[in-house]
Amino acid sequence: MGAPTAARSTERFLPLVWALIAVGVALAAGALVAAGGVTLAATGARGLTDAVAVACVGLGLVTVLVPTSARDAAGLAVIRRGDRWTVPAAGLWLVAVLVSAVLRSAEAFGVSPAALTGGQVVAFGTRVAAGRGILLTALCALVVLGCAIARLRAPESVPGRVVLVAALLGALTPGVTGHTGTSPDHQFAVVTVALHVGAAALWVGGLAVLLVLIAPHRRLREKAIPRFSRIATVCVVGTGLTGIANAVLRLPTLGALVTSGYGALLLTKTGLIVLLALLGALARGRLQRGTLPVLRWAGIEVTVMAVTIGVAAALSQTAP
């Protein structure tokens, strides 16, 4: 009983800590590459947006990781807890996206957020690809929120996979409507960015919910680990390959890796992803052997995940 009790006491604070780390790293990384003013604020908002989007993707995976054969009282309680978490996560996601819309609009028009007009926000959201992407992300967050509320009232009213699909679409939309749209190989760039973001969100979000929500329950853990291991293997490989492809498409020269702020952030992100893969493999091995404490490893991995999300957010706001 000790592990589940510890999990319940820790899980109340983990999402907030995760989000704060992601925002803090995004702001620090943005400042290091000379982003300032509204751009720096937009980078911080992007860090928060990405963090809660990944959280929603992970929460959407709960019904996939807990198979029908394991849906006893403990399994149903974990799924229910996942639905409860999704409501505030999706609500925060929606708010963060709307704040991003205001900041990005101000950045596009070269004015302060206080001087921004409603017409300018509408123009950015309807005439600029990045603005339309933000609006689509907001719609996805709203769908996730509505589905989560419906599932709390009647769990069978909305399949959990609907939440997962909506969260995935919302997570990858900012990536495919941002700097990717200016790439010379536009179509290939969009596909690789979508695959990169989707794979990373499934991997990071899934690992987080596995370690925090599912791992304290031994029977659920034994059922979920093989399922997630298959997903994680594909996602790790996909994240690495598409990350390399994106770097090749965006970097003007190989030397830019060591001569530009974008290159420095890219190398940092790559190192963090490698570290995260190693930690994930180590944690899954410990879980399979039943080696505890699980939550200590969850804390380490979530911290690395949050740092990676923050660096990725700053990278997305930085020109090569």
CSV table of C-alpha atoms in Angstrom, one decimal:
chain,number,residue,atom,x,y,z
A,1,MET,CA,0.0,0.0,0.0
A,2,GLY,CA,3.0,2.3,0.5
A,3,ALA,CA,3.8,2.9,-3.1
A,4,PRO,CA,0.3,3.8,-4.3
A,5,THR,CA,-0.1,6.2,-1.2
A,6,ALA,CA,3.2,7.8,-2.1
A,7,ALA,CA,2.2,8.2,-5.7
A,8,ARG,CA,-1.1,9.9,-4.7
A,9,SER,CA,0.8,12.4,-2.5
A,10,THR,CA,3.4,13.2,-5.2
A,11,GLU,CA,1.1,13.3,-8.2
A,12,ARG,CA,-0.7,16.4,-7.0
A,13,PHE,CA,2.4,18.5,-7.5
A,14,LEU,CA,4.2,16.8,-10.4
A,15,PRO,CA,2.3,18.4,-13.3
A,16,LEU,CA,2.8,21.9,-11.9
A,17,VAL,CA,6.6,21.3,-11.3
A,18,TRP,CA,6.9,19.8,-14.8
A,19,ALA,CA,5.3,22.8,-16.4
A,20,LEU,CA,7.3,25.3,-14.4
A,21,ILE,CA,10.6,23.6,-15.3
A,22,ALA,CA,9.6,23.6,-19.0
A,23,VAL,CA,8.7,27.3,-18.9
A,24,GLY,CA,11.8,28.2,-17.0
A,25,VAL,CA,14.1,26.3,-19.3
A,26,ALA,CA,12.4,27.8,-22.4
A,27,LEU,CA,12.8,31.3,-21.0
A,28,ALA,CA,16.5,30.7,-20.1
A,29,ALA,CA,17.3,29.1,-23.5
A,30,GLY,CA,15.4,31.9,-25.3
A,31,ALA,CA,17.4,34.5,-23.4
A,32,LEU,CA,20.7,32.8,-24.3
A,33,VAL,CA,19.9,33.0,-28.0
A,34,ALA,CA,19.1,36.7,-27.6
A,35,ALA,CA,15.4,36.5,-27.7
A,36,GLY,CA,13.9,39.5,-26.0
A,37,GLY,CA,10.7,41.2,-25.0
A,38,VAL,CA,7.6,39.8,-26.6
A,39,THR,CA,9.5,37.0,-28.3
A,40,LEU,CA,10.9,35.8,-25.0
A,41,ALA,CA,7.4,35.8,-23.5
A,42,ALA,CA,6.1,33.9,-26.5
A,43,THR,CA,8.9,31.4,-26.0
A,44,GLY,CA,7.9,30.9,-22.4
A,45,ALA,CA,4.2,30.5,-23.4
A,46,ARG,CA,5.3,27.9,-26.0
A,47,GLY,CA,7.1,26.0,-23.3
A,48,LEU,CA,4.0,25.8,-21.2
A,49,THR,CA,1.8,24.9,-24.2
A,50,ASP,CA,4.1,22.1,-25.2
A,51,ALA,CA,4.4,20.7,-21.7
A,52,VAL,CA,0.6,20.5,-21.1
A,53,ALA,CA,0.0,19.2,-24.6
A,54,VAL,CA,2.5,16.3,-23.9
A,55,ALA,CA,0.7,15.7,-20.6
A,56,CYS,CA,-2.6,15.4,-22.4
A,57,VAL,CA,-1.2,13.0,-24.9
A,58,GLY,CA,0.1,10.8,-22.1
A,59,LEU,CA,-3.2,10.9,-20.2
A,60,GLY,CA,-4.9,9.9,-23.4
A,61,LEU,CA,-2.7,6.9,-23.5
A,62,VAL,CA,-3.9,5.6,-20.2
A,63,THR,CA,-6.8,3.6,-21.7
A,64,VAL,CA,-4.4,2.1,-24.2
A,65,LEU,CA,-1.8,1.1,-21.5
A,66,VAL,CA,-4.4,-0.4,-19.2
A,67,PRO,CA,-5.9,-3.3,-21.2
A,68,THR,CA,-9.4,-4.6,-20.8
A,69,SER,CA,-8.2,-7.7,-19.0
A,70,ALA,CA,-6.7,-5.4,-16.3
A,71,ARG,CA,-9.7,-3.2,-15.7
A,72,ASP,CA,-10.5,-4.4,-12.2
A,73,ALA,CA,-11.1,-1.9,-9.4
A,74,ALA,CA,-7.5,-0.7,-9.5
A,75,GLY,CA,-7.4,-0.4,-13.3
A,76,LEU,CA,-10.7,1.5,-13.5
A,77,ALA,CA,-9.4,3.8,-10.6
A,78,VAL,CA,-6.3,4.6,-12.6
A,79,ILE,CA,-8.3,5.4,-15.8
A,80,ARG,CA,-10.7,7.5,-13.7
A,81,ARG,CA,-7.8,9.4,-12.2
A,82,GLY,CA,-6.4,10.0,-15.7
A,83,ASP,CA,-9.7,11.5,-16.8
A,84,ARG,CA,-9.7,13.8,-13.7
A,85,TRP,CA,-6.2,15.0,-14.5
A,86,THR,CA,-7.1,15.6,-18.1
A,87,VAL,CA,-9.7,18.3,-17.2
A,88,PRO,CA,-7.3,20.8,-15.6
A,89,ALA,CA,-4.5,19.9,-18.0
A,90,ALA,CA,-6.7,20.6,-21.0
A,91,GLY,CA,-8.0,23.7,-19.4
A,92,LEU,CA,-4.5,25.0,-18.8
A,93,TRP,CA,-3.5,24.0,-22.4
A,94,LEU,CA,-6.4,26.1,-23.8
A,95,VAL,CA,-5.5,29.1,-21.7
A,96,ALA,CA,-1.8,28.8,-22.6
A,97,VAL,CA,-2.7,28.6,-26.3
A,98,LEU,CA,-4.8,31.7,-26.2
A,99,VAL,CA,-2.0,33.6,-24.4
A,100,SER,CA,0.3,32.4,-27.1
A,101,ALA,CA,-2.0,33.7,-29.7
A,102,VAL,CA,-1.9,37.2,-28.2
A,103,LEU,CA,1.9,37.2,-27.8
A,104,ARG,CA,2.5,35.9,-31.3
A,105,SER,CA,0.1,38.5,-32.7
A,106,ALA,CA,1.9,41.3,-30.9
A,107,GLU,CA,5.2,39.9,-32.2
A,108,ALA,CA,3.9,39.7,-35.8
A,109,PHE,CA,2.7,43.3,-35.7
A,110,GLY,CA,5.6,44.7,-33.8
A,111,VAL,CA,3.6,46.1,-30.9
A,112,SER,CA,3.3,45.4,-27.2
A,113,PRO,CA,0.5,43.1,-26.1
A,114,ALA,CA,-1.1,46.0,-24.3
A,115,ALA,CA,-1.3,48.0,-27.6
A,116,LEU,CA,-2.7,45.0,-29.6
A,117,THR,CA,-6.2,45.3,-31.0
A,118,GLY,CA,-8.8,42.6,-31.4
A,119,GLY,CA,-8.7,43.1,-35.2
A,120,GLN,CA,-4.9,42.4,-35.2
A,121,VAL,CA,-5.4,39.2,-33.3
A,122,VAL,CA,-8.1,38.1,-35.7
A,123,ALA,CA,-6.0,39.0,-38.7
A,124,PHE,CA,-3.1,37.0,-37.3
A,125,GLY,CA,-5.3,34.0,-36.6
A,126,THR,CA,-7.0,34.0,-40.0
A,127,ARG,CA,-4.3,35.3,-42.4
A,128,VAL,CA,-1.1,33.8,-41.1
A,129,ALA,CA,-0.3,30.1,-41.2
A,130,ALA,CA,1.1,30.1,-37.6
A,131,GLY,CA,-2.0,31.9,-36.4
A,132,ARG,CA,-4.3,29.4,-38.0
A,133,GLY,CA,-2.2,26.7,-36.4
A,134,ILE,CA,-2.6,28.2,-33.0
A,135,LEU,CA,-6.4,28.4,-33.5
A,136,LEU,CA,-6.5,24.8,-34.5
A,137,THR,CA,-4.5,23.8,-31.4
A,138,ALA,CA,-7.0,25.8,-29.3
A,139,LEU,CA,-9.8,23.8,-30.9
A,140,CYS,CA,-8.0,20.5,-30.2
A,141,ALA,CA,-7.5,21.5,-26.5
A,142,LEU,CA,-11.2,22.4,-26.3
A,143,VAL,CA,-12.1,19.0,-27.7
A,144,VAL,CA,-9.9,17.3,-25.2
A,145,LEU,CA,-11.4,19.3,-22.3
A,146,GLY,CA,-15.0,18.5,-23.5
A,147,CYS,CA,-14.2,14.8,-23.9
A,148,ALA,CA,-12.6,14.6,-20.5
A,149,ILE,CA,-15.6,16.2,-18.8
A,150,ALA,CA,-17.9,13.9,-20.6
A,151,ARG,CA,-15.9,10.8,-19.6
A,152,LEU,CA,-16.0,11.9,-15.9
A,153,ARG,CA,-19.8,11.9,-16.1
A,154,ALA,CA,-20.1,8.8,-18.2
A,155,PRO,CA,-16.8,7.0,-19.0
A,156,GLU,CA,-18.3,5.0,-21.9
A,157,SER,CA,-19.7,8.1,-23.6
A,158,VAL,CA,-16.4,9.0,-25.3
A,159,PRO,CA,-13.6,6.4,-26.1
A,160,GLY,CA,-10.3,7.2,-24.5
A,161,ARG,CA,-8.6,7.0,-27.9
A,162,VAL,CA,-10.7,10.1,-29.0
A,163,VAL,CA,-8.9,12.1,-26.3
A,164,LEU,CA,-5.6,10.7,-27.5
A,165,VAL,CA,-6.1,11.6,-31.1
A,166,ALA,CA,-7.3,15.1,-30.4
A,167,ALA,CA,-4.3,15.7,-28.0
A,168,LEU,CA,-1.9,14.4,-30.6
A,169,LEU,CA,-3.3,16.6,-33.3
A,170,GLY,CA,-3.1,19.6,-31.0
A,171,ALA,CA,0.5,18.8,-30.0
A,172,LEU,CA,1.8,18.5,-33.6
A,173,THR,CA,-0.1,21.5,-35.1
A,174,PRO,CA,2.3,24.2,-33.9
A,175,GLY,CA,5.3,22.4,-35.3
A,176,VAL,CA,3.9,22.0,-38.8
A,177,THR,CA,2.6,25.5,-39.1
A,178,GLY,CA,5.6,27.3,-37.7
A,179,HIS,CA,9.1,27.8,-39.3
A,180,THR,CA,8.6,24.5,-41.2
A,181,GLY,CA,6.3,26.4,-43.6
A,182,THR,CA,9.3,28.4,-44.9
A,183,SER,CA,11.4,25.3,-45.6
A,184,PRO,CA,12.4,24.8,-49.3
A,185,ASP,CA,11.3,21.2,-49.0
A,186,HIS,CA,8.0,22.2,-47.5
A,187,GLN,CA,6.0,18.9,-47.8
A,188,PHE,CA,8.8,16.7,-46.6
A,189,ALA,CA,9.5,19.1,-43.7
A,190,VAL,CA,5.9,19.1,-42.6
A,191,VAL,CA,5.8,15.3,-42.6
A,192,THR,CA,9.0,14.9,-40.7
A,193,VAL,CA,8.1,17.5,-38.1
A,194,ALA,CA,4.7,15.9,-37.6
A,195,LEU,CA,6.2,12.5,-37.1
A,196,HIS,CA,8.9,14.0,-34.8
A,197,VAL,CA,6.5,15.8,-32.5
A,198,GLY,CA,4.0,13.0,-32.5
A,199,ALA,CA,6.6,10.4,-31.6
A,200,ALA,CA,8.1,12.5,-28.9
A,201,ALA,CA,4.8,13.3,-27.3
A,202,LEU,CA,3.7,9.7,-27.2
A,203,TRP,CA,7.1,8.6,-25.8
A,204,VAL,CA,7.4,11.3,-23.2
A,205,GLY,CA,3.8,11.5,-22.2
A,206,GLY,CA,3.4,7.8,-22.1
A,207,LEU,CA,6.5,7.2,-20.0
A,208,ALA,CA,5.3,9.9,-17.5
A,209,VAL,CA,1.9,8.3,-17.0
A,210,LEU,CA,3.3,4.8,-16.9
A,211,LEU,CA,5.7,5.7,-14.1
A,212,VAL,CA,3.4,8.0,-12.1
A,213,LEU,CA,-0.1,6.6,-12.5
A,214,ILE,CA,0.4,2.9,-13.4
A,215,ALA,CA,3.7,1.8,-11.9
A,216,PRO,CA,2.6,1.8,-8.3
A,217,HIS,CA,0.1,-0.9,-9.1
A,218,ARG,CA,2.1,-4.1,-9.6
A,219,ARG,CA,-0.5,-6.0,-11.7
A,220,LEU,CA,-1.2,-3.0,-13.9
A,221,ARG,CA,2.5,-2.4,-14.3
A,222,GLU,CA,3.1,-5.9,-15.5
A,223,LYS,CA,0.4,-5.5,-18.2
A,224,ALA,CA,1.3,-2.0,-19.2
A,225,ILE,CA,5.1,-2.3,-19.6
A,226,PRO,CA,5.2,-4.6,-22.6
A,227,ARG,CA,2.6,-2.4,-24.3
A,228,PHE,CA,4.5,0.8,-23.7
A,229,SER,CA,7.9,-0.8,-24.5
A,230,ARG,CA,6.6,-1.5,-28.1
A,231,ILE,CA,5.3,2.1,-28.4
A,232,ALA,CA,8.4,3.6,-26.9
A,233,THR,CA,10.8,1.6,-29.1
A,234,VAL,CA,9.1,2.9,-32.3
A,235,CYS,CA,8.9,6.5,-30.9
A,236,VAL,CA,12.5,6.6,-29.8
A,237,VAL,CA,13.7,5.5,-33.3
A,238,GLY,CA,11.2,7.8,-35.0
A,239,THR,CA,12.2,10.8,-32.8
A,240,GLY,CA,15.9,10.3,-33.6
A,241,LEU,CA,15.5,9.8,-37.4
A,242,THR,CA,13.0,12.6,-37.9
A,243,GLY,CA,15.1,14.9,-35.7
A,244,ILE,CA,18.1,14.3,-37.9
A,245,ALA,CA,16.0,14.9,-41.1
A,246,ASN,CA,14.6,18.2,-39.6
A,247,ALA,CA,18.1,19.4,-38.8
A,248,VAL,CA,19.4,18.7,-42.3
A,249,LEU,CA,16.4,20.6,-43.8
A,250,ARG,CA,16.7,23.6,-41.5
A,251,LEU,CA,20.4,24.2,-41.0
A,252,PRO,CA,22.0,26.2,-43.8
A,253,THR,CA,25.4,24.5,-43.3
A,254,LEU,CA,26.8,21.9,-41.0
A,255,GLY,CA,29.0,24.5,-39.4
A,256,ALA,CA,25.9,26.3,-38.1
A,257,LEU,CA,25.7,23.6,-35.5
A,258,VAL,CA,28.6,25.2,-33.7
A,259,THR,CA,28.3,28.8,-34.9
A,260,SER,CA,24.7,29.7,-34.3
A,261,GLY,CA,22.3,29.8,-31.3
A,262,TYR,CA,19.9,27.5,-33.2
A,263,GLY,CA,22.7,24.9,-33.6
A,264,ALA,CA,23.6,25.1,-29.9
A,265,LEU,CA,20.0,24.5,-28.9
A,266,LEU,CA,19.8,21.6,-31.4
A,267,LEU,CA,22.9,19.9,-30.0
A,268,THR,CA,21.5,20.4,-26.4
A,269,LYS,CA,18.2,18.9,-27.4
A,270,THR,CA,19.9,16.0,-29.0
A,271,GLY,CA,22.0,15.3,-26.0
A,272,LEU,CA,18.9,15.4,-23.7
A,273,ILE,CA,17.0,13.0,-25.9
A,274,VAL,CA,19.9,10.5,-25.8
A,275,LEU,CA,20.0,10.9,-22.0
A,276,LEU,CA,16.2,10.5,-21.8
A,277,ALA,CA,16.4,7.3,-23.9
A,278,LEU,CA,19.0,5.8,-21.6
A,279,LEU,CA,17.0,6.7,-18.5
A,280,GLY,CA,13.9,5.3,-20.0
A,281,ALA,CA,15.6,2.0,-20.8
A,282,LEU,CA,17.0,1.9,-17.3
A,283,ALA,CA,13.7,2.7,-15.6
A,284,ARG,CA,11.8,0.1,-17.7
A,285,GLY,CA,14.4,-2.5,-16.7
A,286,ARG,CA,13.9,-1.7,-13.0
A,287,LEU,CA,10.2,-1.8,-13.3
A,288,GLN,CA,10.3,-5.3,-15.0
A,289,ARG,CA,12.5,-6.5,-12.2
A,290,GLY,CA,10.2,-4.9,-9.6
A,291,THR,CA,13.0,-2.7,-8.3
A,292,LEU,CA,11.7,0.3,-6.4
A,293,PRO,CA,11.3,3.1,-5.6
A,294,VAL,CA,9.6,3.9,-8.9
A,295,LEU,CA,8.8,7.5,-8.1
A,296,ARG,CA,12.4,8.4,-7.6
A,297,TRP,CA,13.1,7.4,-11.2
A,298,ALA,CA,9.9,9.1,-12.3
A,299,GLY,CA,11.1,12.4,-10.8
A,300,ILE,CA,14.4,12.2,-12.5
A,301,GLU,CA,12.9,11.4,-15.9
A,302,VAL,CA,10.1,13.9,-15.7
A,303,THR,CA,12.7,16.6,-14.9
A,304,VAL,CA,14.8,15.6,-18.0
A,305,MET,CA,11.6,15.5,-20.0
A,306,ALA,CA,10.6,19.0,-18.9
A,307,VAL,CA,14.1,20.4,-19.6
A,308,THR,CA,13.9,18.8,-23.1
A,309,ILE,CA,10.5,20.3,-23.8
A,310,GLY,CA,11.8,23.8,-22.7
A,311,VAL,CA,14.8,23.6,-25.0
A,312,ALA,CA,12.5,22.4,-27.9
A,313,ALA,CA,10.2,25.3,-27.3
A,314,ALA,CA,13.0,27.8,-27.5
A,315,LEU,CA,14.3,25.9,-30.6
A,316,SER,CA,10.9,26.3,-32.3
A,317,GLN,CA,11.0,30.1,-31.8
A,318,THR,CA,14.6,30.5,-33.1
A,319,ALA,CA,15.6,31.0,-36.7
A,320,PRO,CA,18.5,28.8,-38.0
